[in-house]
Short mmCIF file of C-alpha atoms in Angstrom, two decimals:
data_model
loop_
_atom_site.label_atom_id
_atom_site.label_comp_id
_atom_site.label_asym_id
_atom_site.label_seq_id
_atom_site.Cartn_x
_atom_site.Cartn_y
_atom_site.Cartn_z
CA UNK A 20 97.36 53.94 102.11
CA UNK A 21 94.72 51.85 100.38
CA UNK A 22 96.42 49.19 98.30
CA UNK A 23 94.18 50.11 95.37
CA UNK A 24 95.95 53.49 95.09
CA UNK A 25 99.54 52.33 95.47
CA UNK A 26 99.93 52.15 91.70
CA UNK A 27 99.12 55.85 91.37
CA UNK A 28 101.55 56.92 94.07
CA UNK A 29 104.35 54.93 92.42
CA UNK A 30 103.97 56.93 89.18
CA UNK A 31 104.33 60.25 91.00
CA UNK A 32 107.33 58.94 92.91
CA UNK A 33 108.88 57.62 89.69
CA UNK A 34 108.65 61.09 88.14
CA UNK A 35 110.30 62.76 91.15
CA UNK A 36 113.54 60.86 91.52
CA UNK A 37 115.86 63.86 91.38
CA UNK A 38 117.59 64.97 94.57
CA UNK A 39 118.73 68.58 94.26
CA UNK A 40 121.51 69.47 94.19
CA UNK A 41 122.51 65.80 94.50
CA UNK A 42 126.17 66.42 93.68
CA UNK A 43 125.36 68.78 90.83
CA UNK A 44 126.71 72.28 90.35
CA UNK A 45 124.26 75.16 90.29
CA UNK A 46 124.01 76.69 86.82
CA UNK A 47 123.45 80.46 86.68
CA UNK A 48 122.51 82.71 83.81
CA UNK A 49 123.93 86.07 84.77
CA UNK A 50 123.34 86.39 88.49
CA UNK A 51 120.21 84.21 88.54
CA UNK A 52 119.99 80.46 89.26
CA UNK A 53 118.64 78.63 86.21
CA UNK A 54 119.49 74.94 86.46
CA UNK A 55 121.92 72.23 87.52
CA UNK A 56 124.86 70.58 85.75
CA UNK A 57 126.93 67.50 86.46
CA UNK A 58 130.55 68.18 87.46
CA UNK A 59 131.70 65.92 84.60
CA UNK A 60 130.42 68.55 82.16
CA UNK A 61 132.53 71.31 83.70
CA UNK A 62 135.53 71.09 81.30
CA UNK A 63 133.21 71.56 78.31
CA UNK A 64 131.46 74.52 79.92
CA UNK A 65 134.74 76.22 80.77
CA UNK A 66 135.85 75.80 77.16
CA UNK A 67 132.84 77.89 76.17
CA UNK A 68 133.72 80.77 78.45
CA UNK A 69 131.67 79.94 81.52
CA UNK A 70 133.13 80.52 84.96
CA UNK A 71 133.31 78.23 87.97
CA UNK A 72 133.43 79.28 91.60
CA UNK A 73 132.62 76.97 94.50
CA UNK A 74 129.51 74.98 93.59
CA UNK A 75 128.36 77.38 90.88
CA UNK A 76 128.86 77.59 87.13
CA UNK A 77 127.93 80.90 85.53
CA UNK A 78 127.26 82.05 81.97
CA UNK A 79 127.47 85.83 82.23
CA UNK A 80 125.57 86.56 79.00
CA UNK A 81 122.40 84.40 78.66
CA UNK A 82 122.18 85.24 74.93
CA UNK A 83 125.27 83.06 74.38
CA UNK A 84 123.46 79.94 75.56
CA UNK A 85 121.91 79.17 72.16
CA UNK A 86 125.17 79.15 70.14
CA UNK A 87 126.95 77.30 72.96
CA UNK A 88 124.24 74.62 72.86
CA UNK A 89 124.62 74.32 69.10
CA UNK A 90 128.40 73.96 69.37
CA UNK A 91 128.03 71.29 72.05
CA UNK A 92 125.65 69.31 69.83
CA UNK A 93 128.07 69.53 66.91
CA UNK A 94 130.81 68.25 69.21
CA UNK A 95 128.67 65.24 70.15
CA UNK A 96 128.04 66.24 73.77
CA UNK A 97 124.32 65.62 73.25
CA UNK A 98 121.98 64.75 70.39
CA UNK A 99 120.21 67.80 68.97
CA UNK A 100 116.45 67.88 68.44
CA UNK A 101 116.84 70.79 66.01
CA UNK A 102 114.09 72.59 67.91
CA UNK A 103 114.65 75.61 70.12
CA UNK A 104 112.94 75.95 73.49
CA UNK A 105 112.68 78.99 75.74
CA UNK A 106 114.79 79.07 78.91
CA UNK A 107 113.36 80.47 82.13
CA UNK A 108 114.86 81.29 85.47
CA UNK A 109 111.31 81.99 86.74
CA UNK A 110 108.25 80.94 84.75
CA UNK A 111 106.35 83.90 86.15
CA UNK A 112 108.72 86.11 84.13
CA UNK A 113 109.65 86.23 80.42
CA UNK A 114 112.24 83.72 79.19
CA UNK A 115 115.87 84.84 79.33
CA UNK A 116 117.43 82.64 76.63
CA UNK A 117 116.86 79.83 74.13
CA UNK A 118 118.55 76.49 73.60
CA UNK A 119 117.96 73.28 71.68
CA UNK A 120 115.38 71.08 73.32
CA UNK A 121 117.86 68.22 73.67
CA UNK A 122 120.14 70.34 75.86
CA UNK A 123 117.54 71.27 78.48
CA UNK A 124 118.13 68.17 80.67
CA UNK A 125 121.90 68.57 80.24
CA UNK A 126 121.67 71.92 82.06
CA UNK A 127 118.76 70.92 84.31
CA UNK A 128 116.70 73.77 82.87
CA UNK A 129 112.95 74.09 83.30
CA UNK A 130 110.86 72.96 80.31
CA UNK A 131 107.16 73.32 79.57
CA UNK A 132 104.74 71.16 77.62
CA UNK A 133 101.03 70.81 76.86
CA UNK A 134 98.87 67.71 77.39
CA UNK A 135 95.28 67.34 76.18
CA UNK A 136 92.78 64.75 77.41
CA UNK A 137 90.21 64.08 74.71
CA UNK A 138 86.92 62.88 76.27
CA UNK A 139 83.76 61.49 74.74
CA UNK A 140 80.48 61.06 76.65
CA UNK A 141 78.62 57.98 75.42
CA UNK A 142 75.40 56.42 76.75
CA UNK A 143 77.46 53.73 78.49
CA UNK A 144 79.89 56.15 80.18
CA UNK A 145 82.83 58.49 79.80
CA UNK A 146 85.50 57.47 77.28
CA UNK A 147 89.02 58.68 76.61
CA UNK A 148 90.93 58.96 73.33
CA UNK A 149 94.44 57.56 73.69
CA UNK A 150 97.32 57.41 71.21
CA UNK A 151 100.07 54.87 70.67
CA UNK A 152 103.41 56.55 70.11
CA UNK A 153 105.24 55.65 66.91
CA UNK A 154 108.11 53.19 67.23
CA UNK A 155 110.35 55.84 65.65
CA UNK A 156 109.92 58.21 68.62
CA UNK A 157 113.17 58.94 70.47
CA UNK A 158 111.49 58.85 73.88
CA UNK A 159 109.28 55.94 75.00
CA UNK A 160 108.47 54.50 71.53
CA UNK A 161 105.32 52.41 71.39
CA UNK A 162 103.99 53.65 74.73
CA UNK A 163 100.44 54.91 75.17
CA UNK A 164 99.92 58.67 75.17
CA UNK A 165 97.30 61.42 75.27
CA UNK A 166 95.23 62.51 72.32
CA UNK A 167 97.64 65.48 72.01
CA UNK A 168 100.88 66.25 73.86
CA UNK A 169 104.10 68.08 73.12
CA UNK A 170 106.71 70.52 74.26
CA UNK A 171 106.27 74.28 73.87
CA UNK A 172 108.71 75.61 71.24
CA UNK A 173 110.55 78.88 71.70
CA UNK A 174 108.37 81.93 71.21
CA UNK A 175 105.10 80.01 71.63
CA UNK A 176 102.50 80.28 74.36
CA UNK A 177 100.90 77.16 75.80
CA UNK A 178 97.80 77.89 73.72
CA UNK A 179 99.73 78.25 70.50
CA UNK A 180 101.58 75.01 71.17
CA UNK A 181 98.29 73.23 71.87
CA UNK A 182 96.75 74.37 68.57
CA UNK A 183 99.93 73.40 66.72
CA UNK A 184 100.22 69.93 68.27
CA UNK A 185 96.48 69.25 67.92
CA UNK A 186 96.63 69.85 64.17
CA UNK A 187 99.90 67.97 63.64
CA UNK A 188 99.28 64.93 65.83
CA UNK A 189 95.54 64.33 65.65
CA UNK A 190 94.18 66.49 62.77
CA UNK A 191 91.99 68.38 65.26
CA UNK A 192 90.36 71.44 63.66
CA UNK A 193 90.90 74.76 65.41
CA UNK A 194 87.18 75.22 66.07
CA UNK A 195 87.23 72.09 68.24
CA UNK A 196 90.48 72.96 70.02
CA UNK A 197 89.02 76.34 71.05
CA UNK A 198 86.62 74.44 73.30
CA UNK A 199 89.47 72.99 75.35
CA UNK A 200 89.67 74.17 78.94
CA UNK A 201 92.72 74.32 81.22
CA UNK A 202 92.63 71.91 84.14
CA UNK A 203 95.97 71.77 85.97
CA UNK A 204 99.68 72.49 85.98
CA UNK A 205 101.78 69.48 86.96
CA UNK A 206 105.50 69.55 87.72
CA UNK A 207 108.22 67.09 88.57
CA UNK A 208 112.02 66.74 88.75
CA UNK A 209 113.23 63.49 87.25
CA UNK A 210 116.60 61.88 86.57
CA UNK A 211 116.58 60.43 83.06
CA UNK A 212 119.35 59.02 80.86
CA UNK A 213 119.35 62.33 78.98
CA UNK A 214 119.84 64.30 82.20
CA UNK A 215 117.75 66.18 84.76
CA UNK A 216 114.20 66.89 83.60
CA UNK A 217 112.42 69.72 85.45
CA UNK A 218 109.14 69.81 83.59
CA UNK A 219 105.91 71.75 83.88
CA UNK A 220 102.90 70.17 82.13
CA UNK A 221 100.08 72.55 81.23
CA UNK A 222 97.05 70.27 81.10
CA UNK A 223 93.84 70.76 79.13
CA UNK A 224 90.62 68.86 78.58
CA UNK A 225 88.38 68.71 75.52
CA UNK A 226 85.03 67.00 75.10
CA UNK A 227 84.72 65.73 71.56
CA UNK A 228 81.57 64.77 69.66
CA UNK A 229 80.94 61.02 69.45
CA UNK A 230 81.18 61.07 65.65
CA UNK A 231 84.66 62.64 65.55
CA UNK A 232 87.66 60.38 64.99
CA UNK A 233 91.20 61.77 65.32
CA UNK A 234 93.63 61.00 62.52
CA UNK A 235 97.44 60.82 62.83
CA UNK A 236 99.02 63.50 60.66
CA UNK A 237 102.77 63.82 61.35
CA UNK A 238 103.93 60.24 61.80
CA UNK A 239 104.44 60.54 65.56
CA UNK A 240 101.33 58.49 66.39
CA UNK A 241 100.67 54.95 65.17
CA UNK A 242 97.00 54.81 66.09
CA UNK A 243 94.23 56.30 68.22
CA UNK A 244 91.81 54.28 70.32
CA UNK A 245 88.72 55.25 72.28
CA UNK A 246 88.57 53.41 75.60
CA UNK A 247 86.34 53.61 78.69
CA UNK A 248 87.88 55.81 81.36
CA UNK A 249 87.72 52.84 83.74
CA UNK A 250 90.09 50.96 81.41
CA UNK A 251 92.50 53.89 81.47
CA UNK A 252 92.26 53.90 85.28
CA UNK A 253 93.26 50.23 85.45
CA UNK A 254 96.10 50.69 82.95
CA UNK A 255 97.60 53.53 84.98
CA UNK A 256 97.12 51.79 88.32
CA UNK A 257 98.41 48.37 87.30
CA UNK A 258 100.85 48.85 84.41
CA UNK A 259 103.52 51.04 82.81
CA UNK A 260 101.75 51.08 79.45
CA UNK A 261 101.58 54.89 79.28
CA UNK A 262 104.52 57.25 78.72
CA UNK A 263 105.93 58.13 82.13
CA UNK A 264 104.50 61.66 82.52
CA UNK A 265 101.15 60.86 80.90
CA UNK A 266 100.32 58.84 84.02
CA UNK A 267 100.43 62.04 86.09
CA UNK A 268 97.97 63.88 83.83
CA UNK A 269 95.60 60.92 83.95
CA UNK A 270 95.80 60.77 87.75
CA UNK A 271 94.64 64.39 87.74
CA UNK A 272 91.75 63.38 85.47
CA UNK A 273 90.75 60.53 87.81
CA UNK A 274 90.76 62.93 90.77
CA UNK A 275 88.54 65.43 88.94
CA UNK A 276 86.06 62.82 87.69
CA UNK A 277 85.67 61.08 91.05
CA UNK A 278 87.34 57.79 90.13
CA UNK A 279 89.73 58.73 92.94
CA UNK A 280 88.18 60.47 95.94
CA UNK A 281 89.90 63.88 95.86
CA UNK A 282 88.66 64.70 99.39
CA UNK A 283 90.23 61.64 100.99
CA UNK A 284 93.67 61.91 102.65
CA UNK A 285 95.13 59.81 99.84
CA UNK A 286 93.46 61.94 97.18
CA UNK A 287 94.79 65.10 98.80
CA UNK A 288 98.30 63.66 98.89
CA UNK A 289 98.07 62.68 95.24
CA UNK A 290 96.96 66.22 94.39
CA UNK A 291 99.87 67.65 96.35
CA UNK A 292 102.28 65.31 94.57
CA UNK A 293 101.05 66.41 91.16
CA UNK A 294 101.47 70.09 92.01
CA UNK A 295 104.74 69.95 93.93
CA UNK A 296 106.26 66.50 93.49
CA UNK A 297 107.23 64.01 96.15
CA UNK A 298 110.70 65.03 97.29
CA UNK A 299 112.93 61.95 97.55
CA UNK A 300 115.35 63.77 99.83
CA UNK A 301 117.90 66.57 99.77
CA UNK A 302 117.08 70.19 99.09
CA UNK A 303 113.82 69.62 97.23
CA UNK A 304 112.34 71.32 94.22
CA UNK A 305 111.37 74.83 95.25
CA UNK A 306 110.99 76.26 91.73
CA UNK A 307 108.47 79.05 91.28
CA UNK A 308 106.11 77.92 88.54
CA UNK A 309 103.48 80.21 87.11
CA UNK A 310 100.10 78.98 85.92
CA UNK A 311 101.04 80.57 82.63
CA UNK A 312 99.02 78.44 80.23
CA UNK A 313 95.54 79.26 81.36
CA UNK A 314 94.88 82.96 80.84
CA UNK A 315 97.00 82.91 77.69
CA UNK A 316 94.92 80.05 76.29
CA UNK A 317 91.67 81.90 76.89
CA UNK A 318 93.05 84.99 75.14
CA UNK A 319 94.23 82.97 72.16
CA UNK A 320 90.89 81.21 71.90
CA UNK A 321 89.03 84.51 71.83
CA UNK A 322 91.30 85.92 69.14
CA UNK A 323 91.56 82.77 67.03
#
């Protein structure tokens, strides 16, 4: 491996630290595997009517997951986000339940989000809009971020979430957001203090006019800056200035713009890591993940 790319590989490895099952119990909704739970959580789950057999915990009725999650938050098992997310057993199929966003890592459930690179072509090269996360953010306060990024709330498509976040975070008008194009789906399985994150990032790209300046609207962003893409490249390669998963989306951007040679063996391995993760050991991460954001986004853009 070229030493100049080691910094990129470390970000992908850092986002794929989870070994599955890694001592966890398989969590099933009905008869279908849905996630993973720590054995220490078992007494709480049994109190809520789940069953335990061997290495499996089962909730027979997936519709009960939402009120169970609410009761667990009220009991102090986790800190609620007061925002419901869809729960999938297979992202190629409709969701089977809902639960508070804060409980997703507790159950090792799949979660989906949207990330938007905002690009500007200037006479002296390609530039990238970046945000600085507010110090009041629960996760990675003060870190650098994309122009727009956020989780997909229950009942929303990736496109609807993108339009929502673009307006709330950066005051982007809908007529500009409609020009965004899907670029990649990135996934990883990561151990975090809040639990097991199994995330799918639906990535988009938008070229903005040079005279447009994004404006923070909901208090989640402290400031926006326009920087040369080469500066972003160096920040990702050499530092941890960006929020942990933003690095992955930017690596994809560098591969597509030629800053990293996508045809080289290292570039191909980076691409594979973004799509499938680097498995640190154990069973691996064989989740079926649909490219669900792309066609839905195009449909929404045509209708909107």
